[in-house]
Structure formats: C-alpha cells, structure tokens
mmCIF file of C-alpha atoms in Angstrom:
data_model
loop_
_atom_site.group_PDB
_atom_site.id
_atom_site.type_symbol
_atom_site.label_atom_id
_atom_site.label_comp_id
_atom_site.label_asym_id
_atom_site.label_seq_id
_atom_site.Cartn_x
_atom_site.Cartn_y
_atom_site.Cartn_z
ATOM 1 C CA MET A 1 17.419 32.388 75.724
ATOM 2 C CA LYS A 2 17.019 29.027 74.078
ATOM 3 C CA THR A 3 15.589 25.940 75.786
ATOM 4 C CA ALA A 4 17.142 22.483 75.570
ATOM 5 C CA ARG A 5 15.017 19.442 76.396
ATOM 6 C CA GLY A 6 15.704 15.747 76.647
ATOM 7 C CA THR A 7 16.271 12.874 79.039
ATOM 8 C CA ILE A 8 18.865 12.269 81.719
ATOM 9 C CA LEU A 9 20.198 8.984 83.069
ATOM 10 C CA HIS A 10 21.824 8.517 86.475
ATOM 11 C CA ASN A 11 24.062 5.465 85.948
ATOM 12 C CA ASN A 12 26.372 3.550 88.306
ATOM 13 C CA TRP A 13 24.961 5.157 91.461
ATOM 14 C CA ASP A 14 27.545 4.788 94.245
ATOM 15 C CA GLU A 15 26.325 6.327 97.522
ATOM 16 C CA LYS A 16 28.203 5.915 100.793
ATOM 17 C CA PRO A 17 27.462 7.323 104.254
ATOM 18 C CA TYR A 18 30.045 9.588 105.860
ATOM 19 C CA HIS A 19 28.060 10.387 109.020
ATOM 20 C CA GLU A 20 25.170 8.651 110.747
ATOM 21 C CA ALA A 21 23.440 9.738 113.933
ATOM 22 C CA THR A 22 19.969 8.213 113.972
ATOM 23 C CA PRO A 23 17.673 9.411 112.544
ATOM 24 C CA LEU A 24 20.056 11.654 110.550
ATOM 25 C CA LYS A 25 22.280 10.354 107.769
ATOM 26 C CA SER A 26 24.809 12.139 105.521
ATOM 27 C CA THR A 27 26.094 10.542 102.329
ATOM 28 C CA GLU A 28 28.255 11.252 99.296
ATOM 29 C CA ALA A 29 27.037 9.981 95.919
ATOM 30 C CA LYS A 30 29.099 9.452 92.770
ATOM 31 C CA ILE A 31 26.962 9.069 89.656
ATOM 32 C CA ASP A 32 27.705 8.809 85.932
ATOM 33 C CA ILE A 33 25.402 11.267 84.140
ATOM 34 C CA VAL A 34 24.211 10.764 80.538
ATOM 35 C CA MET A 35 22.049 13.347 78.737
ATOM 36 C CA HIS A 36 20.179 12.721 75.496
ATOM 37 C CA GLY A 37 18.134 15.083 73.360
ATOM 38 C CA ASP A 38 19.142 18.671 72.665
ATOM 39 C CA ILE A 39 22.131 17.997 74.916
ATOM 40 C CA GLU A 40 24.177 14.901 74.061
ATOM 41 C CA ALA A 41 26.706 14.719 76.871
ATOM 42 C CA THR A 42 28.230 12.569 79.576
ATOM 43 C CA GLY A 43 30.111 13.301 82.746
ATOM 44 C CA PRO A 44 30.591 12.671 86.440
ATOM 45 C CA GLY A 45 28.134 13.884 89.045
ATOM 46 C CA ARG A 46 29.153 14.307 92.689
ATOM 47 C CA TYR A 47 26.599 15.044 95.414
ATOM 48 C CA LEU A 48 26.421 15.552 99.153
ATOM 49 C CA MET A 49 23.111 14.246 100.469
ATOM 50 C CA GLN A 50 21.432 14.898 103.808
ATOM 51 C CA TYR A 51 18.636 12.622 105.064
ATOM 52 C CA PRO A 52 16.801 14.239 108.006
ATOM 53 C CA THR A 53 14.379 11.267 107.870
ATOM 54 C CA ALA A 54 14.333 7.990 105.959
ATOM 55 C CA GLU A 55 11.689 9.481 103.634
ATOM 56 C CA THR A 56 13.355 12.799 102.740
ATOM 57 C CA CYS A 57 16.680 13.950 101.344
ATOM 58 C CA HIS A 58 18.234 17.324 100.539
ATOM 59 C CA TYR A 59 21.152 17.267 98.115
ATOM 60 C CA ALA A 60 23.590 19.487 96.244
ATOM 61 C CA GLY A 61 26.355 18.750 93.798
ATOM 62 C CA TYR A 62 28.085 19.348 90.499
ATOM 63 C CA LEU A 63 27.854 17.753 87.053
ATOM 64 C CA VAL A 64 30.806 18.166 84.690
ATOM 65 C CA MET A 65 29.246 17.610 81.256
ATOM 66 C CA ALA A 66 31.183 17.042 78.011
ATOM 67 C CA GLY A 67 29.428 16.765 74.668
ATOM 68 C CA THR A 68 27.273 18.812 72.326
ATOM 69 C CA LEU A 69 24.511 21.376 72.686
ATOM 70 C CA ASP A 70 22.829 23.001 69.689
ATOM 71 C CA GLY A 71 25.492 21.503 67.413
ATOM 72 C CA LYS A 72 28.303 23.047 69.446
ATOM 73 C CA SER A 73 30.809 20.942 71.367
ATOM 74 C CA GLY A 74 32.615 21.538 74.628
ATOM 75 C CA GLN A 75 32.198 21.195 78.371
ATOM 76 C CA PHE A 76 30.318 23.033 81.100
ATOM 77 C CA ILE A 77 29.585 22.568 84.784
ATOM 78 C CA ILE A 78 26.099 22.442 86.320
ATOM 79 C CA TYR A 79 25.475 23.170 90.009
ATOM 80 C CA GLU A 80 22.468 21.126 91.146
ATOM 81 C CA VAL A 81 20.372 21.442 94.288
ATOM 82 C CA GLY A 82 17.244 19.507 95.126
ATOM 83 C CA ASP A 83 14.966 17.611 97.455
ATOM 84 C CA TRP A 84 13.703 14.051 97.431
ATOM 85 C CA THR A 85 10.243 13.857 98.961
ATOM 86 C CA ASN A 86 7.336 11.445 98.402
ATOM 87 C CA GLY A 87 9.447 9.402 95.978
ATOM 88 C CA VAL A 88 10.254 12.325 93.657
ATOM 89 C CA ALA A 89 13.638 14.030 93.328
ATOM 90 C CA ALA A 90 13.030 17.647 92.241
ATOM 91 C CA SER A 91 16.229 19.347 91.078
ATOM 92 C CA LYS A 92 17.178 22.845 89.986
ATOM 93 C CA TRP A 93 20.256 23.562 87.866
ATOM 94 C CA GLN A 94 22.485 26.577 87.433
ATOM 95 C CA ILE A 95 25.303 26.600 84.887
ATOM 96 C CA VAL A 96 28.495 27.649 86.685
ATOM 97 C CA GLN A 97 29.572 30.995 85.245
ATOM 98 C CA GLY A 98 32.808 30.798 83.264
ATOM 99 C CA SER A 99 32.769 26.980 83.059
ATOM 100 C CA GLY A 100 32.029 26.649 79.328
ATOM 101 C CA THR A 101 34.849 25.434 77.082
ATOM 102 C CA GLY A 102 35.269 25.035 73.323
ATOM 103 C CA ASP A 103 32.198 26.117 71.356
ATOM 104 C CA LEU A 104 30.284 26.389 74.663
ATOM 105 C CA GLN A 105 32.494 29.125 76.089
ATOM 106 C CA GLY A 106 30.351 31.844 77.681
ATOM 107 C CA ILE A 107 27.311 29.598 78.260
ATOM 108 C CA THR A 108 24.903 30.674 81.024
ATOM 109 C CA GLY A 109 21.544 29.349 82.112
ATOM 110 C CA GLN A 110 19.361 27.385 84.479
ATOM 111 C CA GLY A 111 17.140 24.337 84.340
ATOM 112 C CA SER A 112 15.329 21.609 86.228
ATOM 113 C CA TYR A 113 13.968 18.082 86.275
ATOM 114 C CA ALA A 114 11.811 15.844 88.455
ATOM 115 C CA ALA A 115 12.766 12.174 88.798
ATOM 116 C CA GLU A 116 10.680 9.250 89.957
ATOM 117 C CA HIS A 117 12.365 5.889 90.592
ATOM 118 C CA ASP A 118 12.530 3.711 87.448
ATOM 119 C CA LYS A 119 10.796 6.345 85.273
ATOM 120 C CA THR A 120 12.185 8.291 82.322
ATOM 121 C CA VAL A 121 13.558 11.600 83.597
ATOM 122 C CA HIS A 122 13.014 14.678 81.402
ATOM 123 C CA TYR A 123 15.206 17.772 81.807
ATOM 124 C CA GLU A 124 14.755 21.353 80.629
ATOM 125 C CA LEU A 125 17.645 23.829 80.414
ATOM 126 C CA SER A 126 17.211 27.487 79.409
ATOM 127 C CA TYR A 127 20.546 28.849 78.199
ATOM 128 C CA SER A 128 22.353 31.617 76.361
ATOM 129 C CA LEU A 129 25.565 31.309 74.388
#
C-alpha cells in the first residue's frame, strides 16, 4: 500500500436540520470538498449528522472525488464516518469498493483526518491501485 498525504478544505458548508427534539438535533450537510497534496481533487460531500448534545456530533457521509492521485486521473468515492467532540472532528475514511474510474479503477484503501475549527486539516489515505 502507498500513503497519500495532504490537506483538505470543507468549503461552502450548508447544514440544515431535518429533525429537532430538544436536546437532540439531526441535520444534513452539503459541503464542497477540495483536496491538495498527493491527491488533487474536488467533489461534493453529503453527510447526515446527529447531535445528541450541543457539544457532540456523530456523522456519516460520502465524498465523490474527481482529480488525480499519484499522477493518475479519475474518480472514486469515500465513505466517511466520524465524531465531533471537544472541538475536534475525527474522521475515518473507506474507499467504496468498485467506485474507481479512469486510471483509478480498482482503487482500495482507508484513511483519516482530525479537524479543528479554522485550522489546516491534514489527511492521510493508505491505498492500493
């Protein structure tokens, strides 16, 4: 396996509640994802987010990334799951099997990142092609 590293941006965050029953809240977030570094890609991210308290969130969603990795171009889908606690969003990634297109056909792997508000977010993705 190879390891890709770089930064990730979460742009144009659009989060709307679809259920609220104090203290619980459920939202859907639409986010434009931009990756730089070993992965140069952009794509939409869609998440369902559950807030059991105002200070914690559990979320899951998909990123559909289009761009280049290791000089190869194509698309692939990442399934993301994570928790936001104490101001840090800790996410784990799994590349959706069979989602690679173009030069990225057959890609597999997993990765992670931890994000603090208004800080540079660094990702790591271990993958095989």
